[in-house]
Amino acid sequence: MSIKKFRQILFNSFLIIIFFYLENAFSQNKISNVNIASSNLPLVFINTDGQTIKDQERITAQMGIIDNGNGVRNNISDEFNNYNGLIAIELRGSSSSAYPKPQYRIETQDSLGDNLNVSLCDLPTENDWILYGPYNDKSLLRNVLSYKLSNQLGRYASRTVYCELFVNYEYLGIYV
């Protein structure tokens, strides 16, 4: 990669960071009660059947994903079209597990509880997934931007997709 291309990537990324910082700094809108009927982001629904998601102890749950593709609204009334099946889920992180927006480790499974490799939201096929809740990153950009820059520079980093997360019918916000 040329120095010119690298500088252009950094400059574009810098502009994105400044835009989101200013947007958050000057926004007076406080959302306390959110009612999501549709979104441009994939909708991820997890149902634990009343079980509590714990740290270091995976529980079996059901997960469904609605992802109609780029540029198409995802409605909560749509059928699960990206994934509809079993998962094992647990809290992820030591200090972050106490945040109001916890992180989750997910393993997609078949009906026998064995690993099931699937592609979620156009990401490569895998059975181990992370739902990262950027609680300390109000811009929702820090990790995503650094991963994207790393990949553009030819270094491996996790690929990411933003999504709207619902756990037991409660909206938890935007996750990565």
XYZ file of N, CA and C in Angstrom, residues 3-170:
504
model
N 2.005 5.225 0.521
C 1.859 6.222 1.591
C 0.659 7.116 1.302
N 0.456 7.460 0.039
C -0.671 8.320 -0.340
C -2.000 7.662 0.025
N -2.149 6.381 -0.304
C -3.389 5.660 0.021
C -3.568 5.561 1.537
N -2.483 5.296 2.254
C -2.537 5.200 3.712
C -2.993 6.527 4.319
N -2.434 7.640 3.825
C -2.829 8.965 4.335
C -4.307 9.240 4.051
N -4.776 8.836 2.872
C -6.185 9.046 2.522
C -7.100 8.259 3.460
N -6.720 7.019 3.776
C -7.504 6.198 4.707
C -7.542 6.855 6.079
N -6.381 7.314 6.559
C -6.326 7.968 7.870
C -7.149 9.248 7.882
N -7.049 10.054 6.816
C -7.794 11.301 6.743
C -9.294 11.044 6.764
N -9.769 10.106 5.946
C -11.198 9.770 5.914
C -11.668 9.267 7.269
N -10.862 8.436 7.917
C -11.219 7.907 9.231
C -11.264 9.020 10.264
N -10.329 9.969 10.174
C -10.298 11.098 11.092
C -11.568 11.934 10.951
N -11.998 12.187 9.709
C -13.223 12.954 9.487
C -14.437 12.252 10.090
N -14.497 10.936 9.972
C -15.606 10.177 10.548
C -15.611 10.322 12.063
N -14.439 10.214 12.682
C -14.345 10.340 14.142
C -14.799 11.725 14.585
N -14.326 12.776 13.916
C -14.709 14.147 14.275
C -16.216 14.328 14.130
N -16.798 13.844 13.043
C -18.237 13.972 12.828
C -19.020 13.338 13.972
N -18.682 12.094 14.332
C -19.413 11.416 15.387
C -19.175 12.062 16.743
N -17.973 12.588 16.986
C -17.704 13.265 18.253
C -18.581 14.501 18.378
N -18.618 15.318 17.326
C -19.430 16.530 17.366
C -20.912 16.202 17.473
N -21.348 15.182 16.760
C -22.752 14.761 16.819
C -23.141 14.397 18.247
N -22.296 13.619 18.929
C -22.587 13.206 20.302
C -22.434 14.355 21.285
N -21.448 15.224 21.070
C -21.174 16.305 22.010
C -22.294 17.338 22.035
N -22.903 17.615 20.881
C -23.899 18.670 20.809
C -25.335 18.166 20.759
N -25.518 16.877 20.797
C -26.863 16.322 20.763
C -27.527 16.476 22.126
N -28.711 17.029 22.151
C -29.460 17.200 23.394
C -30.540 16.138 23.552
N -30.671 15.272 22.568
C -31.715 14.253 22.611
C -31.312 13.120 23.538
N -32.088 12.901 24.572
C -31.868 11.795 25.495
C -32.992 10.792 25.285
N -32.636 9.578 24.923
C -33.638 8.545 24.680
C -33.691 7.648 25.900
N -34.816 7.648 26.588
C -34.928 6.811 27.779
C -35.775 5.571 27.514
N -36.736 5.685 26.619
C -37.602 4.556 26.324
C -37.640 4.370 24.810
N -37.010 3.311 24.328
C -36.869 3.105 22.893
C -37.865 2.062 22.414
N -38.544 2.373 21.322
C -39.463 1.432 20.704
C -39.024 1.246 19.256
N -38.388 0.121 18.972
C -37.849 -0.148 17.640
C -38.837 -1.017 16.866
N -39.308 -0.523 15.734
C -40.167 -1.323 14.863
C -39.407 -1.788 13.636
N -38.403 -1.000 13.237
C -37.583 -1.375 12.089
C -36.245 -0.662 12.185
N -35.296 -1.144 11.409
C -33.954 -0.569 11.425
C -33.251 -0.906 10.122
N -32.265 -0.094 9.756
C -31.400 -0.431 8.628
C -30.359 -1.458 9.041
N -30.172 -1.639 10.347
C -29.221 -2.620 10.870
C -29.912 -3.972 11.042
N -29.145 -5.061 10.982
C -29.737 -6.372 11.282
C -30.329 -6.388 12.693
N -31.428 -7.099 12.862
C -32.081 -7.244 14.164
C -31.756 -8.625 14.711
N -31.185 -8.667 15.916
C -30.800 -9.928 16.552
C -31.672 -10.119 17.786
N -32.366 -11.251 17.839
C -33.250 -11.578 18.952
C -32.722 -12.817 19.663
N -32.545 -12.719 20.988
C -32.108 -13.862 21.793
C -33.168 -14.107 22.850
N -33.610 -15.360 22.959
C -34.605 -15.746 23.955
C -34.003 -16.842 24.825
N -33.861 -16.556 26.121
C -33.257 -17.519 27.055
C -34.308 -18.315 27.817
N -35.574 -18.132 27.510
C -36.668 -18.795 28.239
C -36.566 -18.559 29.742
N -36.252 -17.327 30.116
C -36.217 -16.950 31.529
C -34.918 -17.243 32.255
N -33.984 -17.925 31.608
C -32.699 -18.195 32.253
C -31.856 -16.916 32.292
N -31.032 -16.783 33.322
C -30.124 -15.650 33.436
C -28.823 -15.978 32.718
N -28.354 -15.049 31.913
C -27.076 -15.235 31.224
C -25.970 -14.933 32.223
N -25.082 -15.913 32.417
C -24.042 -15.801 33.439
C -22.660 -15.768 32.811
N -21.680 -15.454 33.658
C -20.281 -15.485 33.257
C -19.715 -16.874 33.525
N -18.940 -17.402 32.596
C -18.250 -18.687 32.739
C -19.184 -19.897 32.729
N -20.466 -19.682 32.527
C -21.415 -20.807 32.493
C -22.397 -20.576 31.350
N -22.178 -21.271 30.263
C -23.043 -21.092 29.096
C -24.417 -21.705 29.327
N -25.414 -21.003 28.807
C -26.773 -21.535 28.831
C -27.236 -21.684 27.382
N -28.183 -22.565 27.173
C -28.747 -22.755 25.837
C -29.889 -21.770 25.645
N -29.923 -21.139 24.486
C -30.958 -20.162 24.166
C -31.293 -20.277 22.681
N -32.285 -19.521 22.270
C -32.712 -19.457 20.873
C -32.299 -18.100 20.323
N -31.779 -18.066 19.101
C -31.424 -16.796 18.470
C -32.009 -16.743 17.065
N -32.571 -15.589 16.736
C -33.069 -15.340 15.392
C -32.531 -14.016 14.892
N -32.186 -13.965 13.608
C -31.640 -12.741 13.019
C -32.441 -12.384 11.774
N -32.815 -11.111 11.704
C -33.466 -10.561 10.518
C -32.460 -9.646 9.835
N -32.061 -10.007 8.629
C -31.116 -9.203 7.853
C -31.541 -9.258 6.392
N -32.237 -8.229 5.961
C -32.753 -8.181 4.594
C -31.746 -7.624 3.594
N -30.532 -7.314 4.044
C -29.485 -6.823 3.150
C -29.322 -5.316 3.222
N -28.243 -4.844 2.615
C -27.944 -3.409 2.612
C -29.033 -2.622 1.903
N -29.427 -1.512 2.514
C -30.402 -0.630 1.900
C -31.845 -1.057 2.053
N -32.101 -2.163 2.745
C -33.469 -2.651 2.941
C -33.777 -2.630 4.434
N -34.937 -2.064 4.791
C -35.322 -2.002 6.208
C -35.570 -3.406 6.745
N -35.161 -3.614 7.982
C -35.427 -4.860 8.704
C -36.535 -4.562 9.706
N -37.677 -5.197 9.547
C -38.831 -4.970 10.414
C -38.933 -6.088 11.440
N -39.351 -5.741 12.660
C -39.457 -6.780 13.690
C -40.525 -7.804 13.342
N -41.420 -7.456 12.424
C -42.460 -8.403 12.001
C -41.973 -9.358 10.904
N -40.780 -9.123 10.348
C -40.230 -10.009 9.314
C -39.850 -11.360 9.916
N -39.788 -12.365 9.061
C -39.330 -13.698 9.477
C -37.820 -13.669 9.694
N -37.338 -14.543 10.594
C -35.894 -14.699 10.760
C -35.348 -15.277 9.461
N -34.517 -14.534 8.771
C -34.048 -14.972 7.458
C -32.533 -15.152 7.372
N -31.819 -14.829 8.447
C -30.370 -14.986 8.427
C -29.923 -16.124 9.324
N -30.591 -16.276 10.449
C -30.334 -17.401 11.354
C -31.561 -17.577 12.227
N -31.886 -18.823 12.508
C -32.974 -19.148 13.423
C -32.637 -20.498 14.032
N -32.030 -20.474 15.216
C -31.614 -21.734 15.807
C -31.074 -21.591 17.211
N -30.453 -22.669 17.661
C -29.931 -22.733 19.023
C -28.564 -22.081 19.134
N -28.306 -21.551 20.331
C -26.991 -21.013 20.663
C -26.667 -21.376 22.105
N -25.389 -21.348 22.428
C -24.936 -21.349 23.817
C -24.412 -19.940 24.051
N -24.784 -19.328 25.164
C -24.436 -17.928 25.405
C -23.935 -17.745 26.826
N -22.968 -16.844 26.989
C -22.464 -16.467 28.307
C -21.984 -15.025 28.247
N -21.821 -14.412 29.427
C -21.249 -13.075 29.492
C -19.781 -13.146 29.130
N -19.274 -12.068 28.591
C -17.880 -12.000 28.171
C -17.237 -10.784 28.821
N -15.973 -10.937 29.232
C -15.236 -9.830 29.827
C -15.279 -9.887 31.341
N -14.249 -9.386 31.976
C -14.221 -9.408 33.443
C -14.852 -8.140 34.004
N -14.264 -6.988 33.756
C -14.855 -5.758 34.283
C -16.078 -5.337 33.482
N -16.075 -5.590 32.175
C -17.191 -5.151 31.335
C -18.466 -5.956 31.572
N -18.372 -7.106 32.219
C -19.580 -7.907 32.463
C -20.527 -7.229 33.447
N -20.032 -6.237 34.182
C -20.876 -5.510 35.131
C -21.488 -4.252 34.518
N -21.127 -3.921 33.288
C -21.672 -2.727 32.636
C -23.159 -2.925 32.342
N -23.908 -1.820 32.253
C -25.323 -1.932 31.872
C -25.515 -2.520 30.471
N -24.480 -2.442 29.649
C -24.532 -2.999 28.294
C -23.451 -4.079 28.204
N -23.765 -5.300 28.656
C -22.741 -6.356 28.713
C -22.376 -6.891 27.333
N -21.243 -7.573 27.297
C -20.802 -8.254 26.085
C -21.150 -9.733 26.218
N -21.386 -10.375 25.073
C -21.781 -11.783 25.089
C -20.878 -12.617 24.185
N -20.612 -13.834 24.610
C -19.935 -14.839 23.786
C -21.009 -15.835 23.370
N -21.088 -16.105 22.083
C -22.134 -16.973 21.543
C -21.501 -18.086 20.723
N -22.079 -19.257 20.831
C -21.672 -20.394 20.003
C -22.923 -20.934 19.328
N -22.949 -20.914 17.994
C -24.100 -21.472 17.278
C -24.033 -22.992 17.343
N -25.213 -23.611 17.561
C -25.272 -25.059 17.781
C -26.390 -25.694 16.964
N -26.219 -27.000 16.715
C -27.293 -27.760 16.084
C -28.217 -28.299 17.179
N -29.209 -29.090 16.799
C -30.198 -29.593 17.761
C -29.601 -30.550 18.787
N -28.402 -31.097 18.513
C -27.738 -32.003 19.460
C -26.779 -31.262 20.390
N -26.636 -29.945 20.199
C -25.724 -29.164 21.029
C -24.301 -29.132 20.513
N -24.086 -29.642 19.298
C -22.752 -29.609 18.692
C -22.547 -28.283 17.959
N -21.278 -27.901 17.781
C -20.957 -26.671 17.057
C -21.568 -26.693 15.663
N -22.104 -25.548 15.262
C -22.704 -25.406 13.942
C -22.084 -24.185 13.273
N -21.259 -24.409 12.273
C -20.630 -23.307 11.545
C -21.644 -22.672 10.604
N -21.857 -21.368 10.780
C -22.805 -20.627 9.948
C -22.209 -19.264 9.610
N -22.736 -18.661 8.563
C -22.383 -17.294 8.207
C -23.500 -16.388 8.715
N -23.166 -15.465 9.584
C -24.149 -14.516 10.108
C -23.884 -13.145 9.495
N -24.902 -12.536 8.947
C -24.825 -11.172 8.412
C -23.666 -11.002 7.430
N -23.495 -11.961 6.548
C -22.465 -11.941 5.502
C -21.036 -11.995 6.028
N -20.849 -12.404 7.270
C -19.502 -12.617 7.809
C -19.068 -14.041 7.482
N -17.773 -14.329 7.520
C -17.312 -15.689 7.207
C -17.919 -16.742 8.137
N -18.024 -17.957 7.642
C -18.604 -19.077 8.380
C -17.788 -19.371 9.635
N -18.491 -19.502 10.761
C -17.860 -19.734 12.063
C -18.929 -20.231 13.021
N -18.517 -20.739 14.197
C -19.494 -21.107 15.224
C -19.314 -20.301 16.502
N -18.194 -19.616 16.654
C -17.948 -18.766 17.828
C -18.115 -17.307 17.429
N -18.973 -16.605 18.162
C -19.302 -15.222 17.835
C -19.237 -14.354 19.087
N -19.010 -13.073 18.889
C -18.995 -12.096 19.974
C -20.034 -11.025 19.666
N -20.825 -10.673 20.661
C -21.682 -9.490 20.584
C -21.054 -8.463 21.516
N -20.379 -7.498 20.908
C -19.646 -6.473 21.646
C -20.557 -5.275 21.879
N -20.820 -4.968 23.148
C -21.615 -3.807 23.517
C -20.700 -2.661 23.881
N -20.498 -1.700 22.985
C -19.527 -0.632 23.233
C -20.031 0.398 24.245
N -20.124 -0.006 25.505
C -20.662 0.865 26.553
C -19.774 2.085 26.794
N -18.457 1.895 26.854
C -17.539 3.013 27.105
C -17.200 3.795 25.847
N -17.630 3.329 24.708
C -17.349 3.984 23.435
C -18.648 4.561 22.888
N -18.958 5.775 23.298
C -20.232 6.386 22.902
C -20.302 6.672 21.403
N -19.144 6.755 20.742
C -19.146 6.974 19.295
C -19.474 5.690 18.539
N -19.353 4.540 19.199
C -19.569 3.218 18.597
C -18.577 2.929 17.469
N -17.437 3.617 17.469
C -16.509 3.525 16.347
C -15.122 2.993 16.677
N -14.663 3.106 17.890
C -13.245 2.859 18.185
C -12.756 1.504 17.694
N -13.349 0.431 18.159
C -12.886 -0.895 17.739
C -13.163 -1.141 16.265
N -14.340 -0.771 15.811
C -14.717 -1.002 14.414
C -13.748 -0.284 13.478
N -13.430 0.957 13.791
C -12.527 1.735 12.948
C -11.119 1.143 12.946
N -10.616 0.770 14.107
C -9.258 0.210 14.160
C -9.193 -1.139 13.440
N -10.231 -1.964 13.555
C -10.255 -3.241 12.834
C -10.279 -3.006 11.325
N -11.103 -2.053 10.902
C -11.220 -1.770 9.468
C -9.899 -1.242 8.913
N -9.266 -0.326 9.646
C -7.969 0.192 9.205
C -6.944 -0.926 9.104
N -6.917 -1.801 10.089
C -5.977 -2.916 10.084
C -6.188 -3.799 8.858
N -7.433 -4.122 8.561
C -7.730 -4.947 7.382
C -7.334 -4.241 6.085
N -7.571 -2.926 6.010
C -7.211 -2.183 4.804
C -5.703 -2.091 4.619
N -4.956 -2.173 5.716
C -3.496 -2.141 5.640
C -2.906 -3.522 5.400
N -3.770 -4.528 5.251
C -3.301 -5.876 4.958
C -3.030 -6.728 6.178
N -3.386 -6.257 7.348
C -3.219 -7.021 8.582
C -4.573 -7.582 8.991
N -4.575 -8.813 9.511
C -5.845 -9.423 9.904
C -6.412 -8.737 11.147
N -7.689 -8.516 11.134
C -8.457 -8.083 12.302
C -9.871 -8.611 12.108
N -10.576 -8.777 13.196
C -11.954 -9.271 13.115
C -12.795 -8.354 12.240
N -13.677 -8.958 11.471
C -14.637 -8.179 10.705
C -15.848 -7.925 11.586
N -16.519 -6.837 11.348
C -17.602 -6.432 12.245
C -18.844 -6.039 11.457
N -19.978 -6.156 12.136
C -21.267 -5.711 11.616
C -22.030 -5.112 12.800
N -22.589 -3.926 12.601
C -23.459 -3.348 13.628
C -24.806 -4.064 13.592
N -25.445 -4.177 14.753
C -26.780 -4.783 14.814
C -27.549 -4.191 15.986
N -28.853 -4.370 15.956
C -29.732 -3.993 17.070
C -30.010 -5.277 17.838
N -29.778 -5.269 19.167
C -29.904 -6.491 19.963
C -31.097 -6.427 20.908
N -31.861 -7.518 20.904
C -32.972 -7.712 21.830
C -32.703 -9.005 22.595
N -32.747 -8.954 23.926
C -32.607 -10.163 24.744
C -33.874 -10.294 25.576
N -34.552 -11.411 25.427
C -35.822 -11.657 26.123
C -36.792 -10.494 25.927
N -36.924 -10.058 24.676
C -37.862 -9.017 24.249
C -37.520 -7.633 24.783
N -36.338 -7.457 25.372
C -35.886 -6.150 25.849
C -34.817 -5.629 24.900
